C-alpha angles and dihedrals in degrees: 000000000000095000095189084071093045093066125090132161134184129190105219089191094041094124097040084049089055089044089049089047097048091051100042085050096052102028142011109282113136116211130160113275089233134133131201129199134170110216123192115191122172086356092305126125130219145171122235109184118188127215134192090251149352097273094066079052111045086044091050091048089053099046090050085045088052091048104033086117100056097063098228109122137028115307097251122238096189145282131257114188112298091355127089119195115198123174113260111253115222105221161127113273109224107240104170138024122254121165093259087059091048092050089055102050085052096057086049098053085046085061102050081042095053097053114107086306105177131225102228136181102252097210088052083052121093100225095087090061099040085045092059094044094053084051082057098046089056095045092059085048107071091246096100117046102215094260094056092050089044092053093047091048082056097050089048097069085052096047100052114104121200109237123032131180119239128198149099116340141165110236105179097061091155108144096250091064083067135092136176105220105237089224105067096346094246111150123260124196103227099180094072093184105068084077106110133174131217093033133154093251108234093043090108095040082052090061092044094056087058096048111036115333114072103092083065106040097117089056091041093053090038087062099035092064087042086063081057087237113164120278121267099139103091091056095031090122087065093056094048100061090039080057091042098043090047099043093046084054091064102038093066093044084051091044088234094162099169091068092042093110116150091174084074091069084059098090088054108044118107110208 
């Protein structure tokens, strides 16, 4: 078999990637330096995802190491440098919420949660202090009038626990990054670099909440705990802000318009 024939690749975001470029080149949009491409060789797909160097790598390669059990991601074929190769799943994307995948999303955040988290000292965190830079960032914005930065300044003080917990988490839990596997319908994260270490756990339930999960967080946060996961709920507010200050931060550095949204600190100012 002549195996160089055999090989074939196609970029699905190729012309998204050239408009990024060009507007990161010639202004100040901020995107993620990533490629994507689809290869098929001997009638077999794969994923070859591309990062900006060979740390994102290296760190994604040792979370899906460290999960290749759990099922959850895209069986890896290995890692060069700054590339990661994983095998294509065949599957159903989830396009709309129902309470099993809810259930399910909440077993697997129970499993990121449940790996090595750590019970750490808030004020010797450094999300206090990224949480009211981001405030400040927004404020100079535009995005925050100075009465509404004043009064979240004011809340925060209220909403810091004083313990979190800290660990792995997945931050990008948007509904096109699932898939329900076509062999027994259990969900796959397609999308392998939203794992992140270190991370204040809660962060990617928080975007979810804002996406798609908020009409169910009672039954998410039920199951969660009876995943014995470790407990966020009780300061879940907190995490929260810290998500929202932070999200609404890059959307304006990615000139994403359309999540720039300051009615959403309402819920949490203290006049």
């Amino acid at each position: 078999m002549d195996l160089k024939q055999s090989i074939s690749q196609v970029s699905p975001f190729f012309g998204k990637r050239v408009k990024y470029y060009l507007s990161r080149l010639f202004g100040t949009r901020l995107q993620k330096a990533k490629g994507l491409h689809y290869v098929t060789v001997n009638g077999h797909r794969f994923k070859r995802l591309i990062l900006c160097d060979s740390f994102l790598a290296t760190e994604i390669e040792h979370h899906l190491e460290a999960f290749r059990k759990s099922g959850y991601f895209p069986p890896l074929v290995g890692r060069y440098e700054h590339e990661i190769w994983l095998e294509y799943v065949e599957g159903v994307p989830v396009r709309s919420v129902d309470e099993g995948f809810v259930l399910q999303v909440a077993e697997f955040y129970a499993t990121m949660y449940g790996a090595n988290p750590a019970l750490v000292n808030t004020k010797k965190s450094p999300f206090p202090d990224r949480l009211f830079r981001d405030l400040r960032f927004l404020l100079q914005i535009g995005v925050l009038s100075q009465v509404a930065y004043q009064d979240l300044q004011s809340a925060v003080s209220d909403l810091i626990p004083e313990q979190i917990w800290v660990g792995i988490d997945y931050t990008d839990p948007v509904l096109k990054n699932f898939l329900q596997r076509s062999e027994d319908r259990r969900i796959c994260v397609v999308d392998v670099d939203g794992l992140a270490e270190s991370q204040l756990l809660g962060i990617g339930v928080a975007k979810a909440c804002v996406r798609w999960l908020g009409p169910y967080q009672s039954l998410f946060f039920s199951s969660l705990a009876q995943h014995g996961a470790p407990d966020i709920q009780p300061y879940f507010t907190f995490v929260e802000l810290c998500f929202l200050a932070k999200w609404m931060k890059r959307a304006f550095l990615e000139h994403d318009w359309k999540v720039i949204d300051s009615t959403l600190f309402e819920r949490f100012r203290h006049p």
